Amino acid sequence: MCGFAGEFRFDGQFADAEAVARMTERLSPRGPDGSGVMAQGPVALGHRRLKIIDLSEKAAQPMADPGLELSIVFNGCIYNYPELRKELEAKGYSFFSHGDTEVILKAYHAWGADCVKRFHGMFAFAIHDRRDGSVTLARDRFGIKPLYLAEKGKRIRFASTLQALLAGGDVDTGIDRAALACFMSFHAVVPAPRTILSGVRKLPPATVRRIEADGSSSEHRYWNASYTRREEDKGLSADDWRDRVLEALRLAVRRRMVSDVPVGVLLSGGVDSSLIVGLLAEEGQKDLMTFSIGFEEANGEKGDEFVYSDLIAERFGTDHHKIFVPSADLMTSLPDTIAAQSEPMVSYDNIGFFLLSREVSKHIKVVQSGQGADEVFGGYHWYPPLAGSNDVVADYARVFFDRSRETMGRHLSPEWMADKDEALDFVAAHLMQGGAETPVDRALRLDAEIMLVDDPVKRVDNMTMAWGLEARVPFLDHELVELAARIPPELKLAQGGKGVLKEAARKVVPHEVIDRKKGYFPVPQLKYIQGPYLDMVRDALTSAPARERGLFQRDYLDSLFTDPTAHITPLQGSELWQVALLELWLQTNDI
């Protein structure tokens, strides 16, 4: 797990190694254990390293193989790299290191860009092929590892964070109106390739992009899950599906144990993280460290779920760490949390993950986490109403969108309104693609391929990597997701959601953590904005930069300041926090 940056020029000029060095330095929190910059004519590559696999300097990056005429920078982890290495050795390849980075390099040489189809893991990488002068960029199936792009003239830059691209300089920082429309409607999700900035794009998940020496490029999506029922599955019972899910999850957790340093768990006390702890215990993991976080109560809403995390820690005998965050610490950490966001993200979970990661990183470098289970197994409350939908686009928007285009017209200043309903058009196009059998299947696919990537997954990557902590997400094992996509929706929606997963969990963890109200990282102070929090967001939204930008209508802001709790989105988010977070993020990044 690391961070990387680079520049590729196709105008005959040398790459700007100084700009790449600035970009690489900006990535230092992601890789505190080492750094390097390599420049070769039109290409410069930079890397910051977090040592997880092959701790020696032989695995340092940028990595070059002079014999193969290939160079690479890579962020992530290929869990099946030992098996791939054996296969490549059988083909005659020899290795000078013991990690997964060199395996990617050799795999690319052996199988070309199709090598990504063989990888089990999370990854983003850039490979410079000196044989033909091309650069190949790739991203894992669920976009767990980020890859941002900035193209200008005869040059393309790429980096693991948006802020690294800004550090390189010469980026168009104008606000993308289509992205703003998505941010305001699609629960702050801005789907790839857009970002909130006009001059920065991101490579979509499950995508390979090849850029030729003359600047021409092509890209293709290399993976999709099919949300349809298979003929060979028709005879399977609910118990059969339960057993298949449990076995696939066991394999996913086992794969994510590969490491040369200890692996812990972010334990919320919910069924997802609890199940990971239980399966690691089954695998014989000794002295497993688990970590939970809690906040002060606000407006009568409890700020922790320690009763459940304590239960799991005791049951499986983990080395458990409980972190309680007083309100004063929460307030002082918000600026750094916002600064750690590659893109503006409104979820209250951000501060929870940021502070939890800070404490966890004092003990270990790698954790497993339960993100993705709700999107893969149907755990959210908006799925059941879609089961009988005759208009999945309208019904999905009704339960998930923060505001309609009509309402947005009363909130955004007229000059910032997009020409069309960007969010609804995007969602409609995705939902109505082939390959999904029912309205619920369509919604699950949209959430797994789009919402998950640019909300929960990005949140976990940004907040953990701000502290040099690697987070692995077994529920996003692509073989597990392919299996889950085939399961009849009614089995996933049972028991208030995630029914088939809950049945699998009953074979591993206590029922108390299964048969309870769904939990999350509760941060009530940011849902019920009062006192110093209200002062902070009011100051941001009425500051000189905010007034000059003029994103929001003044009467709308006044109504939010007067009664923040009266303006709550359908997903129980604060409208005031949403608009304030966007402005705070822009100001934090000097935009």
XYZ file of C-alpha atoms in Angstrom:
591
model
C 0.000 0.000 0.000
C 1.510 3.232 -1.104
C 1.024 6.297 -3.234
C 2.398 7.100 -6.651
C 2.564 9.904 -9.183
C 3.849 10.418 -12.680
C 3.979 12.439 -15.865
C 3.934 11.269 -19.481
C 4.708 13.728 -22.259
C 4.081 13.187 -25.957
C 5.515 16.404 -27.403
C 9.133 15.296 -27.582
C 10.021 17.038 -24.305
C 11.428 15.505 -21.133
C 8.975 14.862 -18.326
C 9.011 17.408 -15.509
C 10.791 15.442 -12.775
C 10.575 18.364 -10.351
C 6.788 18.462 -10.650
C 6.648 14.699 -10.108
C 8.865 15.075 -7.039
C 6.436 17.664 -5.606
C 3.511 15.353 -6.316
C 5.320 12.441 -4.714
C 6.159 14.431 -1.592
C 2.485 15.360 -1.218
C 1.775 11.615 -0.983
C 4.138 11.069 1.961
C 1.382 10.151 4.488
C 0.375 7.237 2.253
C 3.922 5.908 2.195
C 6.043 6.927 5.174
C 8.605 4.107 4.765
C 10.393 5.103 1.586
C 10.365 7.230 -1.561
C 11.812 7.404 -5.035
C 11.580 9.264 -8.340
C 12.667 7.902 -11.718
C 12.833 9.955 -14.931
C 13.384 8.433 -18.372
C 12.864 10.857 -21.235
C 9.145 11.567 -21.654
C 8.155 9.632 -18.509
C 8.784 10.397 -14.837
C 7.487 8.185 -12.030
C 7.377 8.850 -8.285
C 6.497 6.596 -5.381
C 5.960 6.677 -1.609
C 6.200 3.290 0.078
C 4.413 1.632 2.987
C 6.272 -1.609 3.694
C 3.827 -4.506 3.964
C 5.190 -7.263 1.698
C 8.924 -7.833 1.093
C 10.280 -5.289 3.531
C 13.667 -5.177 1.796
C 14.857 -2.441 -0.535
C 14.718 -4.909 -3.418
C 10.963 -4.208 -3.550
C 11.398 -0.428 -3.572
C 9.636 1.649 -6.226
C 9.681 2.942 -8.880
C 10.749 -0.534 -9.929
C 12.526 -1.151 -13.216
C 13.367 -4.367 -15.022
C 16.034 -3.423 -17.613
C 15.861 -6.829 -19.270
C 12.126 -6.564 -19.895
C 12.376 -2.806 -20.572
C 9.528 -2.124 -18.135
C 9.112 0.231 -15.166
C 6.237 0.351 -12.674
C 4.713 2.297 -9.813
C 2.010 0.442 -7.910
C -0.378 1.018 -5.014
C -2.260 -1.832 -3.374
C -1.823 -5.532 -2.758
C -2.117 -8.568 -5.031
C -3.223 -11.299 -2.647
C -2.536 -14.205 -5.015
C 0.940 -13.020 -5.969
C 2.671 -16.188 -4.633
C 0.602 -18.390 -6.954
C 1.172 -16.062 -9.906
C 4.894 -15.986 -9.189
C 5.073 -19.789 -9.385
C 3.197 -19.729 -12.692
C 5.563 -17.106 -14.082
C 8.634 -18.967 -12.856
C 7.348 -22.025 -14.723
C 7.297 -19.848 -17.860
C 10.970 -19.019 -17.356
C 10.833 -15.692 -15.497
C 13.340 -15.056 -12.711
C 12.783 -12.643 -9.811
C 15.069 -10.305 -7.884
C 12.527 -9.443 -5.127
C 9.948 -11.327 -3.074
C 6.912 -9.026 -3.291
C 3.871 -8.465 -5.453
C 5.145 -5.428 -7.390
C 7.593 -7.443 -9.466
C 4.912 -10.074 -10.059
C 2.733 -7.412 -11.713
C 5.659 -6.359 -13.895
C 6.370 -9.914 -15.048
C 2.652 -10.659 -15.471
C 2.291 -7.638 -17.740
C 5.224 -8.826 -19.833
C 3.770 -12.349 -20.067
C 0.093 -11.592 -20.637
C -0.131 -7.918 -21.553
C -2.897 -5.737 -20.142
C -5.046 -8.840 -19.641
C -2.856 -9.647 -16.635
C -5.321 -7.656 -14.514
C -7.913 -10.398 -14.983
C -5.642 -12.766 -13.071
C -5.188 -10.495 -10.056
C -7.028 -11.024 -6.779
C -6.549 -7.787 -4.936
C -6.796 -4.042 -4.793
C -4.540 -2.092 -7.087
C -3.756 0.918 -9.177
C -0.596 0.985 -11.245
C 1.239 2.677 -14.086
C 3.638 0.715 -16.304
C 6.025 2.369 -18.749
C 6.895 0.048 -21.620
C 10.093 1.303 -23.236
C 9.729 -1.173 -26.100
C 6.985 0.929 -27.692
C 6.998 4.052 -25.486
C 3.506 3.419 -24.079
C 2.158 3.892 -20.571
C -0.571 1.591 -19.226
C -2.759 2.644 -16.306
C -5.048 0.219 -14.471
C -7.396 0.178 -11.512
C -8.915 -2.706 -9.549
C -12.466 -3.962 -10.032
C -14.045 -1.835 -7.273
C -11.760 1.175 -7.379
C -10.454 0.392 -3.901
C -7.207 2.046 -4.925
C -7.564 5.533 -6.442
C -6.044 6.923 -9.633
C -6.504 10.589 -10.573
C -5.588 12.136 -13.921
C -4.884 15.643 -15.197
C -4.466 16.109 -18.941
C -3.270 19.344 -20.498
C -1.879 19.863 -23.968
C 0.659 17.179 -24.823
C 0.954 15.927 -21.241
C -0.861 13.683 -18.809
C -0.172 13.493 -15.097
C -1.493 10.839 -12.737
C -1.463 10.376 -8.968
C -3.029 8.505 -6.073
C -4.713 11.669 -4.763
C -6.203 14.777 -6.283
C -4.093 16.925 -3.971
C -0.898 15.422 -5.403
C -1.931 16.635 -8.852
C -2.539 20.102 -7.397
C 0.962 20.023 -5.915
C 2.336 19.435 -9.390
C 0.765 22.718 -10.492
C -0.881 23.896 -13.720
C -4.291 22.280 -13.055
C -7.665 23.737 -14.043
C -9.391 24.139 -10.640
C -12.695 25.411 -11.998
C -15.748 23.639 -10.596
C -17.351 21.072 -12.905
C -21.082 21.897 -12.977
C -22.080 18.354 -13.916
C -20.076 17.006 -10.974
C -21.623 19.631 -8.695
C -25.090 18.484 -9.757
C -24.196 14.895 -8.852
C -22.699 15.995 -5.538
C -25.899 17.833 -4.610
C -28.284 15.090 -5.771
C -26.564 11.704 -5.776
C -25.721 11.860 -2.050
C -22.355 13.544 -2.745
C -21.322 10.778 -5.157
C -19.440 12.062 -8.221
C -19.060 9.074 -10.556
C -15.883 8.482 -12.561
C -14.459 9.895 -14.693
C -15.515 13.268 -13.239
C -14.357 14.978 -10.076
C -15.610 18.257 -8.624
C -12.725 20.003 -10.470
C -12.882 20.484 -14.229
C -9.182 19.774 -14.693
C -9.016 16.497 -12.756
C -10.500 13.169 -13.771
C -10.247 9.671 -12.332
C -9.807 6.329 -14.046
C -13.024 4.294 -13.601
C -12.855 1.029 -11.647
C -12.133 -2.222 -13.524
C -10.540 -0.187 -16.301
C -7.265 -0.331 -18.206
C -6.115 2.728 -20.165
C -3.259 2.512 -22.628
C -1.566 5.720 -23.766
C 0.653 5.509 -26.831
C 3.875 7.435 -27.376
C 2.029 9.888 -29.658
C -0.622 10.630 -27.002
C -3.446 8.613 -28.534
C -5.164 6.401 -25.988
C -7.759 3.715 -25.534
C -9.412 2.208 -22.506
C -11.617 -0.759 -21.760
C -13.506 -2.213 -18.834
C -12.204 -5.685 -18.048
C -14.732 -6.956 -15.483
C -18.447 -6.911 -14.647
C -20.543 -9.057 -12.355
C -23.749 -10.488 -13.823
C -26.841 -9.860 -11.708
C -28.906 -12.616 -13.289
C -29.995 -16.084 -12.250
C -28.130 -19.039 -13.748
C -29.779 -22.244 -14.904
C -27.374 -24.368 -12.849
C -28.314 -22.476 -9.676
C -32.063 -23.060 -9.853
C -32.040 -26.063 -7.545
C -30.086 -24.350 -4.766
C -31.835 -23.879 -1.422
C -31.411 -20.987 1.003
C -29.075 -23.204 3.040
C -27.024 -23.971 -0.066
C -26.562 -20.253 -0.760
C -25.682 -19.647 2.901
C -22.978 -22.300 2.805
C -21.561 -21.017 -0.472
C -21.414 -17.469 0.867
C -19.659 -18.574 4.040
C -17.073 -20.596 2.145
C -16.416 -17.754 -0.323
C -16.031 -15.286 2.546
C -13.651 -17.639 4.355
C -11.493 -17.664 1.237
C -11.705 -13.873 0.889
C -10.568 -13.338 4.479
C -7.811 -15.934 4.117
C -6.507 -14.227 0.983
C -6.261 -10.936 2.845
C -4.049 -12.397 5.546
C -1.023 -12.331 3.216
C 1.446 -9.920 4.806
C 4.914 -9.674 6.291
C 3.480 -7.595 9.175
C 0.526 -8.246 11.559
C -3.076 -7.797 10.329
C -5.808 -6.396 12.614
C -9.529 -5.577 12.263
C -11.574 -2.379 12.453
C -14.357 -3.711 14.686
C -17.569 -1.675 14.724
C -19.526 -4.398 16.496
C -21.811 -4.906 13.507
C -22.313 -8.230 11.781
C -19.820 -7.500 8.970
C -16.694 -6.680 10.979
C -17.660 -9.206 13.665
C -17.822 -11.940 11.056
C -14.340 -11.033 9.812
C -12.997 -11.335 13.374
C -14.679 -14.716 13.761
C -13.270 -16.031 10.492
C -9.764 -14.823 11.325
C -10.078 -16.661 14.619
C -11.117 -19.773 12.686
C -7.965 -19.415 10.598
C -5.913 -19.546 13.786
C -4.917 -15.889 13.859
C -3.233 -15.355 17.244
C -3.040 -12.111 19.236
C -5.485 -10.480 16.798
C -5.743 -6.754 17.458
C -9.197 -5.181 17.102
C -10.117 -1.495 17.270
C -13.394 0.358 17.955
C -14.250 4.044 18.266
C -16.976 6.047 20.012
C -18.095 9.668 20.328
C -20.032 11.759 22.819
C -23.812 11.594 22.799
C -25.679 14.480 21.133
C -29.378 15.329 20.905
C -30.178 12.107 22.729
C -28.386 9.966 20.119
C -25.768 7.572 21.451
C -22.275 7.956 19.983
C -20.791 4.468 20.377
C -21.549 0.761 19.987
C -18.985 -0.565 22.415
C -21.421 -3.052 23.933
C -21.311 -5.105 20.722
C -17.619 -4.721 19.917
C -16.819 -5.719 23.502
C -18.930 -8.845 23.069
C -17.000 -9.926 19.969
C -13.614 -9.069 21.463
C -14.397 -11.185 24.514
C -15.817 -14.083 22.519
C -12.754 -14.409 20.303
C -10.137 -13.269 22.806
C -8.776 -10.384 20.770
C -6.336 -7.728 21.893
C -9.040 -5.060 21.860
C -8.556 -1.286 21.810
C -11.452 1.092 22.498
C -10.992 4.695 21.430
C -13.332 7.348 22.826
C -13.268 10.793 21.211
C -14.415 13.765 23.316
C -16.271 16.489 21.462
C -13.320 18.885 21.811
C -11.008 16.424 20.019
C -13.597 15.927 17.300
C -13.726 19.646 16.605
C -9.964 20.101 16.447
C -9.532 17.111 14.112
C -12.108 18.163 11.533
C -9.726 20.372 9.481
C -7.213 17.544 9.107
C -10.008 15.119 8.237
C -11.209 17.394 5.451
C -7.647 17.881 4.221
C -7.286 14.097 3.937
C -10.220 13.830 1.504
C -9.181 13.477 -2.129
C -12.686 14.684 -2.980
C -15.358 16.236 -0.766
C -17.185 13.464 1.131
C -20.067 14.295 3.454
C -20.440 11.087 5.440
C -20.042 11.495 9.187
C -17.995 8.290 9.065
C -15.020 10.239 7.729
C -14.050 11.692 11.090
C -14.577 8.308 12.721
C -12.301 6.511 10.290
C -9.734 9.308 10.424
C -9.407 9.251 14.204
C -9.646 5.481 14.405
C -6.904 5.146 11.791
C -4.714 7.569 13.725
C -4.829 5.336 16.772
C -4.626 2.037 14.890
C -1.519 3.173 12.985
C 0.304 3.467 16.314
C 0.032 -0.321 16.655
C -0.109 -1.974 13.210
C 0.039 -1.222 9.477
C -2.685 -3.494 8.062
C -6.347 -4.052 8.962
C -9.335 -5.830 7.499
C -12.585 -3.887 7.361
C -16.250 -4.683 6.666
C -16.985 -2.137 3.911
C -19.029 -3.373 0.976
C -21.255 -5.919 2.700
C -24.357 -3.707 2.529
C -23.974 -2.972 -1.177
C -23.162 -6.577 -2.052
C -25.731 -8.336 0.153
C -28.589 -5.813 0.215
C -28.254 -4.311 3.668
C -29.607 -0.797 3.085
C -33.154 0.320 3.781
C -33.750 1.569 0.236
C -33.599 -1.896 -1.345
C -36.862 -3.461 -0.059
C -39.109 -0.695 -1.487
C -37.624 -1.418 -4.923
C -38.655 -5.094 -4.908
C -41.981 -4.367 -6.600
C -40.919 -1.278 -8.523
C -42.374 -0.541 -11.946
C -40.081 2.496 -12.380
C -36.732 1.693 -10.807
C -35.154 4.997 -11.852
C -37.774 7.194 -10.195
C -38.110 4.923 -7.179
C -34.347 4.734 -6.605
C -34.021 8.506 -6.864
C -36.879 8.944 -4.401
C -35.186 6.872 -1.694
C -31.539 7.770 -2.325
C -31.227 11.255 -3.819
C -30.701 14.192 -1.472
C -32.742 16.569 -3.618
C -34.447 16.733 -6.998
C -33.287 19.031 -9.781
C -36.286 21.241 -9.056
C -35.283 21.598 -5.405
C -31.664 22.117 -6.391
C -32.796 25.119 -8.413
C -33.840 26.746 -5.138
C -30.551 25.899 -3.429
C -27.824 26.511 -6.022
C -27.256 29.914 -7.549
C -28.611 29.946 -11.131
C -25.175 30.300 -12.735
C -24.057 27.027 -11.108
C -26.954 24.920 -12.365
C -26.032 22.281 -14.956
C -27.833 22.306 -18.280
C -29.595 19.003 -17.572
C -30.346 16.602 -14.730
C -26.862 15.086 -14.665
C -27.382 12.797 -11.680
C -30.728 11.372 -12.779
C -29.524 10.871 -16.358
C -26.422 9.034 -15.174
C -28.350 6.818 -12.760
C -31.018 6.038 -15.373
C -28.427 4.989 -17.956
C -26.674 2.701 -15.480
C -29.815 1.168 -13.998
C -31.266 0.299 -17.393
C -28.188 -1.452 -18.767
C -28.546 -5.137 -19.517
C -27.212 -7.812 -17.196
C -29.462 -7.200 -14.170
C -32.657 -9.175 -13.798
C -34.828 -7.296 -11.271
C -35.136 -3.731 -9.927
C -33.277 -4.770 -6.781
C -30.502 -6.336 -8.884
C -30.217 -3.093 -10.826
C -29.930 -1.028 -7.649
C -27.376 -3.393 -6.103
C -25.267 -3.228 -9.238
C -25.413 0.577 -9.314
C -24.424 0.821 -5.676
C -21.620 -1.758 -5.957
C -20.125 -0.322 -9.153
C -20.706 3.403 -8.572
C -21.868 4.526 -5.122
C -19.611 2.155 -3.189
C -16.543 3.263 -5.158
C -17.011 6.982 -4.595
C -18.353 6.940 -1.048
C -17.559 4.104 1.412
C -14.507 2.692 -0.377
C -12.954 6.089 -1.069
C -13.672 7.157 2.500
C -11.828 4.185 3.973
C -8.846 4.558 1.621
C -8.478 8.292 2.250
C -8.829 8.145 6.012
C -6.648 5.090 6.617
C -3.924 6.156 4.207
C -3.757 9.579 5.855
C -1.989 7.649 8.617
C -0.070 5.102 6.526
C -2.547 2.327 7.330
C -3.573 -0.314 4.791
C -7.255 -1.357 4.850
C -8.313 -4.590 3.162
C -11.964 -5.269 2.358
C -12.829 -8.986 2.017
C -16.482 -8.300 1.138
C -15.163 -6.854 -2.134
C -13.392 -10.026 -3.169
C -14.579 -10.165 -6.776
C -15.384 -13.883 -6.670
C -17.531 -13.321 -3.577
C -19.319 -10.451 -5.349
C -19.891 -12.582 -8.446
C -21.475 -15.227 -6.228
C -23.619 -12.712 -4.356
C -24.854 -11.178 -7.628
C -26.365 -14.545 -8.609
C -28.296 -14.982 -5.344
C -32.068 -14.361 -5.628
C -32.789 -10.869 -4.237
C -35.381 -12.130 -1.772
C -32.696 -14.075 0.102
C -30.605 -10.916 0.418
C -33.553 -8.746 1.519
C -34.694 -11.231 4.197
C -34.330 -10.427 7.910
C -34.331 -6.692 7.272
C -31.477 -6.989 4.753
C -28.377 -9.144 4.274
C -30.485 -12.198 5.133
C -28.221 -14.753 3.456
C -25.132 -13.166 5.014
C -26.743 -13.132 8.450
C -27.508 -16.826 8.122
C -23.866 -17.472 7.261
C -22.802 -15.339 10.231
C -24.902 -17.429 12.636
C -22.423 -20.243 12.143
C -19.592 -18.027 13.375
C -20.636 -15.141 15.671
C -23.141 -14.613 18.540
C -26.715 -13.829 17.513
C -26.713 -10.634 19.609
C -24.650 -8.827 16.976
C -26.812 -10.184 14.160
C -30.349 -9.611 15.434
C -30.091 -5.932 16.200
C -30.693 -2.587 14.578
C -28.176 -1.736 11.887
C -25.313 0.365 13.197
C -22.678 2.687 11.770
C -20.027 5.100 12.983
C -22.372 7.483 14.817
C -21.154 11.092 14.997
C -24.247 12.910 16.227
C -22.486 16.279 16.564
C -22.275 16.512 12.761
C -25.887 15.482 12.221
C -27.305 17.920 14.748
C -25.106 20.927 14.108
C -25.107 23.231 17.129
C -22.821 25.528 19.097
C -19.226 25.680 17.831
C -20.029 23.376 14.910
C -22.699 25.788 13.720
C -20.281 28.692 14.130
C -17.658 26.854 12.078
C -19.915 26.065 9.119
C -21.516 29.521 9.155
C -18.073 31.133 9.057
C -17.073 28.963 6.084
C -20.233 29.619 4.096
C -20.225 33.370 4.692
C -16.473 33.885 4.212
C -15.070 36.063 1.432
C -14.072 33.062 -0.762
C -17.552 31.549 -0.373
C -19.286 34.829 -1.215
C -17.059 35.308 -4.250
C -17.746 31.758 -5.435
C -21.473 32.181 -4.857
C -22.441 28.519 -5.086
C -25.560 28.724 -2.912
C -28.531 31.043 -2.713
C -28.405 33.324 0.304
C -31.962 32.679 1.501
C -31.280 28.923 1.428
C -28.172 29.334 3.599
C -30.082 31.568 6.026
C -32.750 28.888 6.443
C -30.042 26.288 7.167
C -28.364 28.512 9.766
C -31.694 29.265 11.471
C -32.731 25.644 11.967
C -30.170 23.036 10.849
C -32.154 20.080 12.185
C -35.132 20.984 9.978
C -33.090 20.257 6.854
C -32.281 16.543 6.877
C -31.922 14.513 3.667
C -33.896 11.295 2.963
C -30.770 9.363 4.020
C -30.708 11.233 7.352
C -27.840 13.511 6.450
C -27.559 17.188 7.300
C -28.046 19.513 4.321
C -26.041 22.148 6.172
C -23.114 19.805 6.674
C -23.255 18.816 2.998
C -22.969 22.342 1.617
C -20.502 23.426 4.318
C -18.261 20.433 3.711
C -18.007 21.290 0.024
C -17.006 24.873 0.794
C -14.594 23.803 3.534
C -12.944 21.311 1.179
C -12.529 23.923 -1.550
C -11.009 26.415 0.882
C -8.728 23.774 2.422
C -7.304 23.110 -1.035
C -6.954 26.847 -1.844
C -9.581 26.677 -4.584
